[in-house]
Amino acid sequence: GVRDVMFLYEENRCSMTYMYEYPEYLKIKLPKKTARRYPAYELYLYGEGSYAEENKNLLLTGIPVLFLPGNAGSYKQVRSLGSIALRKAEDVDFKYHFNFFSVNFNEELVALYGGSLQRQTKFVHECIKVILKLYKDGDFAPSSVAIVGHSMGGLVARALLTLKNFKPELINLLITQATPHVAPVMPLDKYLTDFYTAVNNHWILKAQDLRNLTTLSVAGGFRDYQVRSGLAFLPRLSQHDSALSVVSSAVPRAWASTDHLSIVWCKELILATIRAFFDLIDENTRQITQDPKKRMSVLNHHFVRHPAKMYEENPEAFTHLTGAFNWITVKASKWTYSVYNDSDGKYFSFPLASHRKSYSHVYCENSMLDTSSWIYGCMNTNSSMCLEAADLSWRAELLPTTKVVMLKLLEYPSLSHIVIQVPPAVGNKYTLGCEFFKEDSRTVQLPVTHLFSFGFSSSKILLNSTGLLYNVQLQHFNQIYQAFKIYIDSHCQSLKERKPSVYRLHIPWSYEDSITVAKVPSLAEISAKLHVAQPHSDSSLPELNIYSSPDCQYEVSKTVLFYSYYPFILVFQIVRFHAGAFPVYIVSNILLTYGGQLSTLKSTGQCSDFSLELVRTAKPYKVEPLISIVVFLQGFNWFREIWESLSLPEVDAAVLSSQDAWFPLVSLILFLFGTGIAYWSGVFFSTSLRLFSSLWLTLIRPPELQKDKLITPSRLCGMISLALVSWTTCGAFAVLIVYLQYLFKPVHIFVTSVFHFQDSGHSKETSQNSSTHTDKAQSSVDSIPEATQSPSNNKTSAEAVNSLKMHITVLNLFTWIVLLSLPSLIYWLKNLRYNVRLDPDPCRSTAIILVCILEILMNSNTSEVKSSKLLKIAAKVPLPLSVAMLAFGRMYLYRVPHFVTFSLLLHVLCCFV
């Protein structure tokens, strides 16, 4: 599954963008108050060569565009947009041009730490006001700014509208690139999830106020494994018709999936964006048009359906067919024509009257990919010639190797003829073709294997092609967990040179089409997976459109991934959609093991080994059924009312189900993944313990094993010191310090036990050969008590081994807390020169509690715990905590440390009570 997500995607089909002159970034001076409030942030203006020199005095006359980088992004990523826009402006002699500004967010990790998102949003607001002031004395001063936001920069741009003093008219166009709009990829702190909730709720509740803002979201497709495309689709609002979401693989003239970084420099995508920018200009104001309908029309033209014509706001309905061209009448239902060095122009006229009774559709294609009109509709009833005709070229659609038109004859009752124009072609070679057909004859259905069909069915279709187009409908293909491959094997009657075939996987409910171009004959492989599940109100079927060669045969077959064992069909999509939930399932398994060890300690007086206890205790049937029952009951109003009256949050599985992101068996498979990872993490800790102990024994003679007091004045001072570090600097920093301190505890116990066992063996059995210190360190943890001869030593050593096993499990739990808190630590270290104290700090309160707990735990042993009155409760609590963690922690990873901390707190109380 990981391999499929990380490596098995299409090759990078993007071209690199290059600067023709050296890029320069002019720092814009900010007001002193703004600079003092946001010392880590800066604003730049992009330029190259002479254009950069001219702008140094900041007498700007262009159209302002502000670029916002994303998580750990650089302000210099604006150069692809800025450079291509500059070249485009040169093509029109600077009649219009754009000024590209960029914000330096100090490459902050805002996808992992949400504490600075609000600060970034407020800074962008100040930048917009500064930018507009630069134009106030110009003849065509702008009143708004267009924004391009990459990754989290797009979310910051959307958050501007949530500010109390922000005027919505300051932005009229927002383009986001690979922005996770729906939810954070890794919800590691409360500030991040609260920010998302505030932004999305505002856009839903204030949708009417956003009608003047046009928003385009471009997702990267399957190459972007950091932000899956389903997260990049804007919320669908019936009253908000000025938002558009597309996947880059469906964008005309790009047709390429992009990874998370290449989306900012992919030449094909950047060209589409810049062409759209120039088509959005109002000639009167020399700024981006204020008409929302025109803005959506332009974006649809460049990002959804391109007719292979230059954009026109109001194209003429009728065109005069002039020129000394020959008129040729074609009465056949199928026609192809090859053009090569034709010196004479021609009009091919297709009378419709004779075809209306027999056929429902007409399909035409043209491999000349210029932007001129080529297909028309005449309304003459008598003559096959016409001087005035409707331009049907606007109904065309551009594909990688051809432009195509398909017309339903019933929708054009007034047309008498279809006319194809073939202009003189000197030095050009291209082909045209038209055919009339019944829709039923060109539509075939291919059933898709369902999850519970056990993969025993097989699907294959043979297309004996005499036509130019086939539509293969994929039945029951509507859920994100479905993943399979489609193979198209093409065979041709002759070996003559042919144009490549084009295969398009068309998903009607979202703009996520993918296009494959294949030579003929060949075997083409198409990966069929969905980014977004089919809405319940939508009944359309996904289609595989085959734009074929007329004398070739096509065989279409479907193969389910891991066909012989149907649950593994899920694995690929589980990793893609739910990899962020892995930590919850891993910690849940470790917590169940921890509870099992406490229970064994109470019943037998011995602490079981981590791996054995994991196998015995971590069972999915202990946690999954209860969550499933709650999700089922939440479908009833009475239960939902009781649930809400208790102020309990909604179960994550129910939320994911409502978003069509939850599917059968996913939780079970995730739990098994968690079991496997928890097992190998235990093996890793045990192996590391032996290696470190071996190294320690060769360097240092350990002190005698003795029982320590839980709290001493020095430890109390250390506890207070770390709590102060947490309060005054960064909570994650204090957690890391106590974690590193705790790491030495198991090593110390292991080394001391082994060393003193060796000394005991020397004094009692001098005739036996003793092993070296290093060899003793390599012996297993469980061998220590059995090998010792003295009863008192045996008891002490057994207690040491029990304590050692418990410390390893606690350390395993604590490791995941440290990993989940690392992003805020990295953020704090990067910004240490600006502020010593991390504010806000998502880990501060938890860190103070953990510091106190772990300072005590690292000096505890099992002899104090197993005689405790609270041990029975402490052993039973991890199970409900594991259930609660899976119920409420999948979408909120920052809750995981709270459950672990509560369990460890009970362990500490067992040392005293």
Short mmCIF file of C-alpha atoms in Angstrom, two decimals, residues 36-375:
data_model
loop_
_atom_site.label_atom_id
_atom_site.label_comp_id
_atom_site.label_asym_id
_atom_site.label_seq_id
_atom_site.Cartn_x
_atom_site.Cartn_y
_atom_site.Cartn_z
CA ARG A 36 7.72 45.19 14.85
CA ARG A 37 4.65 43.01 15.31
CA TYR A 38 5.75 40.44 12.71
CA PRO A 39 9.58 40.43 12.80
CA ALA A 40 9.91 37.02 11.11
CA TYR A 41 7.78 37.90 8.06
CA GLU A 42 8.63 39.92 4.95
CA LEU A 43 7.08 41.08 1.67
CA TYR A 44 8.89 40.94 -1.69
CA LEU A 45 8.29 42.06 -5.28
CA TYR A 46 9.51 39.72 -8.02
CA GLY A 47 11.42 40.99 -11.04
CA GLU A 48 13.95 40.09 -13.73
CA GLY A 49 16.54 42.14 -15.60
CA SER A 50 15.47 45.60 -16.79
CA TYR A 51 11.95 45.04 -15.42
CA ALA A 52 13.41 44.59 -11.92
CA GLU A 53 15.52 47.75 -12.32
CA GLU A 54 12.47 49.79 -13.34
CA ASN A 55 10.52 48.63 -10.29
CA LYS A 56 13.16 49.59 -7.71
CA ASN A 57 11.52 53.00 -7.30
CA LEU A 58 8.17 51.20 -6.69
CA LEU A 59 6.25 53.29 -9.25
CA LEU A 60 4.07 50.34 -10.19
CA THR A 61 1.47 50.36 -12.97
CA GLY A 62 0.58 46.68 -13.34
CA ILE A 63 -1.98 44.34 -11.81
CA PRO A 64 -1.06 43.11 -8.30
CA VAL A 65 -0.91 39.38 -7.60
CA LEU A 66 0.16 38.11 -4.18
CA PHE A 67 1.76 34.66 -3.83
CA LEU A 68 1.51 32.88 -0.46
CA PRO A 69 3.89 29.90 0.10
CA GLY A 70 2.75 26.89 2.07
CA ASN A 71 4.19 24.62 4.72
CA ALA A 72 7.97 25.20 4.85
CA GLY A 73 7.59 27.02 1.53
CA SER A 74 9.84 29.78 0.19
CA TYR A 75 8.77 33.18 -1.10
CA LYS A 76 11.06 32.47 -4.08
CA GLN A 77 8.57 29.89 -5.38
CA VAL A 78 6.78 32.82 -7.04
CA ARG A 79 9.44 32.94 -9.77
CA SER A 80 7.69 30.50 -12.14
CA LEU A 81 4.49 32.53 -12.17
CA GLY A 82 6.33 35.84 -12.28
CA SER A 83 8.72 34.87 -15.07
CA ILE A 84 6.09 33.43 -17.42
CA ALA A 85 3.79 36.40 -16.77
CA LEU A 86 6.67 38.73 -17.69
CA ARG A 87 7.30 36.86 -20.97
CA LYS A 88 3.57 37.00 -21.74
CA ALA A 89 3.53 40.76 -21.05
CA GLU A 90 6.42 41.20 -23.48
CA ASP A 91 4.36 39.43 -26.16
CA VAL A 92 1.65 42.11 -25.85
CA ASP A 93 4.22 44.98 -25.63
CA PHE A 94 3.36 45.57 -21.94
CA LYS A 95 -0.14 46.75 -22.81
CA TYR A 96 -1.03 44.78 -19.70
CA HIS A 97 1.32 43.31 -17.14
CA PHE A 98 1.24 41.83 -13.65
CA ASN A 99 3.28 42.67 -10.56
CA PHE A 100 3.90 39.51 -8.57
CA PHE A 101 4.43 39.98 -4.83
CA SER A 102 5.43 37.19 -2.47
CA VAL A 103 5.31 36.78 1.31
CA ASN A 104 8.19 35.30 3.28
CA PHE A 105 6.68 33.24 6.12
CA ASN A 106 10.14 32.15 7.31
CA GLU A 107 9.39 28.64 5.97
CA GLU A 108 7.21 27.86 8.98
CA LEU A 109 5.78 24.36 9.44
CA VAL A 110 2.16 25.49 9.49
CA ALA A 111 0.83 22.13 8.25
CA LEU A 112 2.09 20.57 11.51
CA TYR A 113 1.85 23.50 13.93
CA GLY A 114 -1.27 25.65 13.75
CA GLY A 115 -0.29 28.27 16.31
CA SER A 116 1.03 30.71 13.69
CA LEU A 117 -1.78 30.43 11.11
CA GLN A 118 -3.77 33.28 12.59
CA ARG A 119 -0.63 35.43 12.76
CA GLN A 120 0.14 34.69 9.11
CA THR A 121 -3.42 35.63 8.14
CA LYS A 122 -3.21 39.00 9.86
CA PHE A 123 0.16 39.70 8.26
CA VAL A 124 -1.25 38.96 4.79
CA HIS A 125 -4.02 41.48 5.50
CA GLU A 126 -1.40 44.11 6.29
CA CYS A 127 0.50 43.17 3.10
CA ILE A 128 -2.60 43.68 0.96
CA LYS A 129 -3.05 47.18 2.38
CA VAL A 130 0.63 47.98 1.75
CA ILE A 131 0.43 46.66 -1.84
CA LEU A 132 -2.65 48.69 -2.72
CA LYS A 133 -1.00 51.85 -1.33
CA LEU A 134 1.82 51.42 -3.86
CA TYR A 135 -0.69 52.03 -6.68
CA LYS A 136 -2.76 54.85 -5.15
CA ASP A 137 -1.29 57.59 -7.41
CA GLY A 138 -1.58 55.59 -10.65
CA ASP A 139 -4.04 56.13 -13.49
CA PHE A 140 -5.52 52.64 -13.18
CA ALA A 141 -5.14 52.07 -9.46
CA PRO A 142 -6.41 48.64 -8.39
CA SER A 143 -8.94 48.25 -5.61
CA SER A 144 -8.27 44.55 -5.06
CA VAL A 145 -5.52 41.95 -5.20
CA ALA A 146 -5.49 38.50 -6.79
CA ILE A 147 -3.98 35.78 -4.60
CA VAL A 148 -2.23 32.54 -5.52
CA GLY A 149 -1.72 30.28 -2.51
CA HIS A 150 0.33 27.09 -2.50
CA SER A 151 -0.55 24.39 0.04
CA MET A 152 -1.37 26.00 3.41
CA GLY A 153 -0.94 29.43 1.81
CA GLY A 154 -4.29 28.84 0.11
CA LEU A 155 -5.94 28.19 3.47
CA VAL A 156 -4.41 31.37 4.91
CA ALA A 157 -5.90 33.27 1.96
CA ARG A 158 -9.35 31.82 2.66
CA ALA A 159 -8.92 32.71 6.35
CA LEU A 160 -8.63 36.41 5.47
CA LEU A 161 -12.41 36.52 5.17
CA THR A 162 -12.77 35.44 8.82
CA LEU A 163 -10.96 38.57 10.11
CA LYS A 164 -13.33 41.08 11.68
CA ASN A 165 -11.87 44.17 10.00
CA PHE A 166 -11.20 42.59 6.60
CA LYS A 167 -13.10 43.96 3.62
CA PRO A 168 -14.06 41.11 1.22
CA GLU A 169 -13.73 43.41 -1.81
CA LEU A 170 -9.93 43.51 -1.27
CA ILE A 171 -9.68 40.12 -3.05
CA ASN A 172 -11.56 39.22 -6.20
CA LEU A 173 -9.68 36.12 -7.33
CA LEU A 174 -8.13 33.29 -5.33
CA ILE A 175 -6.23 30.39 -6.91
CA THR A 176 -5.00 27.65 -4.58
CA GLN A 177 -2.46 24.97 -5.50
CA ALA A 178 -2.58 21.63 -3.66
CA THR A 179 -4.29 23.23 -0.65
CA PRO A 180 -5.93 20.82 1.85
CA HIS A 181 -9.23 22.72 2.22
CA VAL A 182 -11.35 20.01 3.84
CA ALA A 183 -9.16 19.01 6.80
CA PRO A 184 -5.52 19.04 7.90
CA VAL A 185 -3.33 16.22 6.65
CA MET A 186 -1.97 15.63 10.17
CA PRO A 187 -4.14 17.21 12.91
CA LEU A 188 -1.32 17.48 15.45
CA ASP A 189 -2.60 20.36 17.55
CA LYS A 190 -5.85 22.01 18.56
CA TYR A 191 -4.95 25.36 16.99
CA LEU A 192 -4.72 23.71 13.58
CA THR A 193 -8.11 21.96 13.78
CA ASP A 194 -9.80 25.03 15.31
CA PHE A 195 -8.43 27.16 12.46
CA TYR A 196 -9.87 24.76 9.89
CA THR A 197 -13.24 24.70 11.65
CA ALA A 198 -13.41 28.51 11.77
CA VAL A 199 -12.49 28.91 8.09
CA ASN A 200 -14.81 26.22 6.73
CA ASN A 201 -17.74 27.25 8.93
CA HIS A 202 -17.35 30.87 7.81
CA TRP A 203 -17.34 29.88 4.14
CA ILE A 204 -20.50 27.81 4.65
CA LEU A 205 -22.42 30.33 6.76
CA LYS A 206 -21.32 33.40 4.78
CA ALA A 207 -21.55 31.85 1.32
CA GLN A 208 -23.80 34.64 0.05
CA ASP A 209 -21.14 37.23 0.96
CA LEU A 210 -18.54 35.34 -1.09
CA ARG A 211 -20.32 35.53 -4.43
CA ASN A 212 -18.00 38.31 -5.62
CA LEU A 213 -14.91 36.21 -4.84
CA THR A 214 -13.97 33.67 -7.50
CA THR A 215 -12.03 30.70 -6.15
CA LEU A 216 -10.16 28.02 -8.07
CA SER A 217 -8.59 25.04 -6.31
CA VAL A 218 -6.11 22.92 -8.28
CA ALA A 219 -5.14 19.52 -6.82
CA GLY A 220 -2.04 17.59 -7.80
CA GLY A 221 -3.53 14.15 -8.43
CA PHE A 222 -1.99 10.83 -7.47
CA ARG A 223 1.61 12.08 -7.70
CA ASP A 224 0.94 14.31 -4.70
CA TYR A 225 1.16 11.84 -1.81
CA GLN A 226 1.45 14.65 0.77
CA VAL A 227 -1.97 16.19 0.14
CA ARG A 228 -4.44 13.78 -1.43
CA SER A 229 -6.68 15.47 -3.99
CA GLY A 230 -9.90 14.76 -2.08
CA LEU A 231 -8.78 17.22 0.60
CA ALA A 232 -8.22 19.95 -2.02
CA PHE A 233 -11.85 20.07 -3.20
CA LEU A 234 -13.70 23.11 -1.93
CA PRO A 235 -16.98 22.53 -0.03
CA ARG A 236 -19.89 22.15 -2.43
CA LEU A 237 -22.38 24.91 -1.76
CA SER A 238 -25.48 25.35 -3.89
CA GLN A 239 -25.55 29.07 -3.22
CA HIS A 240 -21.82 29.51 -3.87
CA ASP A 241 -21.49 29.09 -7.64
CA SER A 242 -18.19 30.97 -7.97
CA ALA A 243 -15.92 28.17 -6.72
CA LEU A 244 -14.24 25.57 -8.90
CA SER A 245 -12.13 22.53 -7.95
CA VAL A 246 -10.07 20.56 -10.49
CA VAL A 247 -7.29 17.97 -10.51
CA SER A 248 -4.24 18.90 -12.57
CA SER A 249 -4.55 15.68 -14.61
CA ALA A 250 -7.85 17.04 -15.99
CA VAL A 251 -6.60 20.56 -16.82
CA PRO A 252 -6.55 21.08 -20.61
CA ARG A 253 -3.10 21.44 -22.19
CA ALA A 254 -1.53 20.16 -18.95
CA TRP A 255 -3.08 16.69 -18.47
CA ALA A 256 -0.41 15.86 -15.91
CA SER A 257 -0.44 14.87 -12.28
CA THR A 258 1.95 16.92 -10.14
CA ASP A 259 3.66 16.27 -6.84
CA HIS A 260 3.27 18.68 -3.96
CA LEU A 261 6.21 20.90 -4.97
CA SER A 262 6.15 20.63 -8.76
CA ILE A 263 2.67 22.14 -8.87
CA VAL A 264 4.30 25.57 -8.37
CA TRP A 265 6.70 25.15 -11.31
CA CYS A 266 4.91 22.76 -13.69
CA LYS A 267 5.20 24.71 -16.95
CA GLU A 268 1.98 23.37 -18.48
CA LEU A 269 -0.03 24.31 -15.39
CA ILE A 270 1.64 27.68 -14.93
CA LEU A 271 0.96 28.53 -18.60
CA ALA A 272 -2.74 27.75 -18.11
CA THR A 273 -2.78 29.98 -15.01
CA ILE A 274 -1.06 32.92 -16.73
CA ARG A 275 -3.26 32.63 -19.84
CA ALA A 276 -6.28 32.79 -17.54
CA PHE A 277 -4.86 35.87 -15.77
CA PHE A 278 -4.48 37.76 -19.06
CA ASP A 279 -7.95 36.75 -20.26
CA LEU A 280 -9.38 38.08 -16.97
CA ILE A 281 -8.22 41.65 -17.67
CA ASP A 282 -10.89 44.29 -18.22
CA GLU A 283 -9.77 46.57 -21.06
CA ASN A 284 -11.47 49.59 -19.49
CA THR A 285 -9.97 49.37 -16.00
CA ARG A 286 -6.79 47.49 -17.00
CA GLN A 287 -7.33 45.37 -13.91
CA ILE A 288 -8.90 41.97 -13.30
CA THR A 289 -12.57 42.14 -14.22
CA GLN A 290 -15.12 42.76 -11.50
CA ASP A 291 -17.67 40.53 -13.26
CA PRO A 292 -17.88 37.18 -11.38
CA LYS A 293 -19.56 35.46 -14.35
CA LYS A 294 -16.72 36.39 -16.69
CA ARG A 295 -14.15 35.20 -14.15
CA MET A 296 -15.85 31.79 -13.91
CA SER A 297 -16.18 31.64 -17.69
CA VAL A 298 -12.44 32.24 -18.13
CA LEU A 299 -11.50 29.66 -15.50
CA ASN A 300 -13.80 27.06 -17.06
CA HIS A 301 -12.25 27.81 -20.46
CA HIS A 302 -8.66 27.21 -19.27
CA PHE A 303 -9.13 24.64 -16.49
CA VAL A 304 -12.20 22.55 -17.37
CA ARG A 305 -13.10 22.43 -21.07
CA HIS A 306 -10.89 24.09 -23.67
CA PRO A 307 -12.47 24.38 -27.16
CA ALA A 308 -9.07 24.90 -28.87
CA LYS A 309 -9.94 28.54 -29.47
CA MET A 310 -8.74 31.79 -27.92
CA TYR A 311 -11.09 32.96 -25.18
CA GLU A 312 -13.84 35.36 -26.23
CA GLU A 313 -16.30 36.80 -23.76
CA ASN A 314 -19.17 37.08 -26.27
CA PRO A 315 -18.34 35.06 -29.39
CA GLU A 316 -20.42 35.82 -32.46
CA ALA A 317 -23.27 33.40 -32.94
CA PHE A 318 -22.96 33.36 -36.73
CA THR A 319 -19.98 33.47 -39.06
CA HIS A 320 -19.73 34.29 -42.75
CA LEU A 321 -18.17 31.46 -44.73
CA THR A 322 -16.05 33.30 -47.27
CA GLY A 323 -13.14 32.45 -49.52
CA ALA A 324 -12.80 30.72 -52.84
CA PHE A 325 -13.15 27.25 -51.33
CA ASN A 326 -14.56 24.21 -53.07
CA TRP A 327 -17.81 22.84 -51.65
CA ILE A 328 -18.00 19.05 -51.45
CA THR A 329 -21.12 17.21 -50.26
CA VAL A 330 -20.58 14.08 -48.17
CA LYS A 331 -23.56 11.77 -47.76
CA ALA A 332 -21.80 8.82 -46.13
CA SER A 333 -22.32 8.16 -42.42
CA LYS A 334 -18.59 7.83 -41.90
CA TRP A 335 -15.87 10.01 -43.42
CA THR A 336 -12.13 10.50 -42.99
CA TYR A 337 -9.82 12.86 -44.83
CA SER A 338 -6.05 13.35 -44.74
CA VAL A 339 -4.54 16.73 -45.53
CA TYR A 340 -0.98 17.17 -46.73
CA ASN A 341 0.29 20.23 -48.66
CA ASP A 342 -3.18 21.07 -50.00
CA SER A 343 -3.04 24.37 -51.83
CA ASP A 344 -6.84 24.70 -52.17
CA GLY A 345 -9.28 25.23 -49.36
CA LYS A 346 -12.39 23.06 -49.09
CA TYR A 347 -15.76 22.98 -47.36
CA PHE A 348 -17.15 19.50 -46.70
CA SER A 349 -20.92 19.62 -46.25
CA PHE A 350 -22.83 16.85 -44.42
CA PRO A 351 -26.63 16.93 -44.95
CA LEU A 352 -28.42 16.01 -41.73
CA ALA A 353 -31.89 15.20 -43.04
CA SER A 354 -30.89 11.75 -44.28
CA HIS A 355 -29.19 10.87 -40.97
CA ARG A 356 -31.69 12.09 -38.37
CA LYS A 357 -33.89 8.99 -38.53
CA SER A 358 -31.07 6.47 -38.36
CA TYR A 359 -28.61 8.12 -35.98
CA SER A 360 -28.72 10.09 -32.72
CA HIS A 361 -25.26 11.72 -32.65
CA VAL A 362 -22.57 13.09 -34.93
CA TYR A 363 -18.92 13.02 -33.89
CA CYS A 364 -16.08 14.90 -35.63
CA GLU A 365 -12.38 15.17 -34.89
CA ASN A 366 -9.51 17.27 -36.24
CA SER A 367 -5.80 16.68 -35.55
CA MET A 368 -4.84 20.27 -36.54
CA LEU A 369 -4.45 21.84 -33.09
CA ASP A 370 -4.61 25.50 -34.11
CA THR A 371 -7.09 27.95 -32.60
CA SER A 372 -9.12 28.74 -35.75
CA SER A 373 -12.74 27.74 -36.29
CA TRP A 374 -13.25 24.55 -38.29
CA ILE A 375 -16.79 23.20 -37.86
#
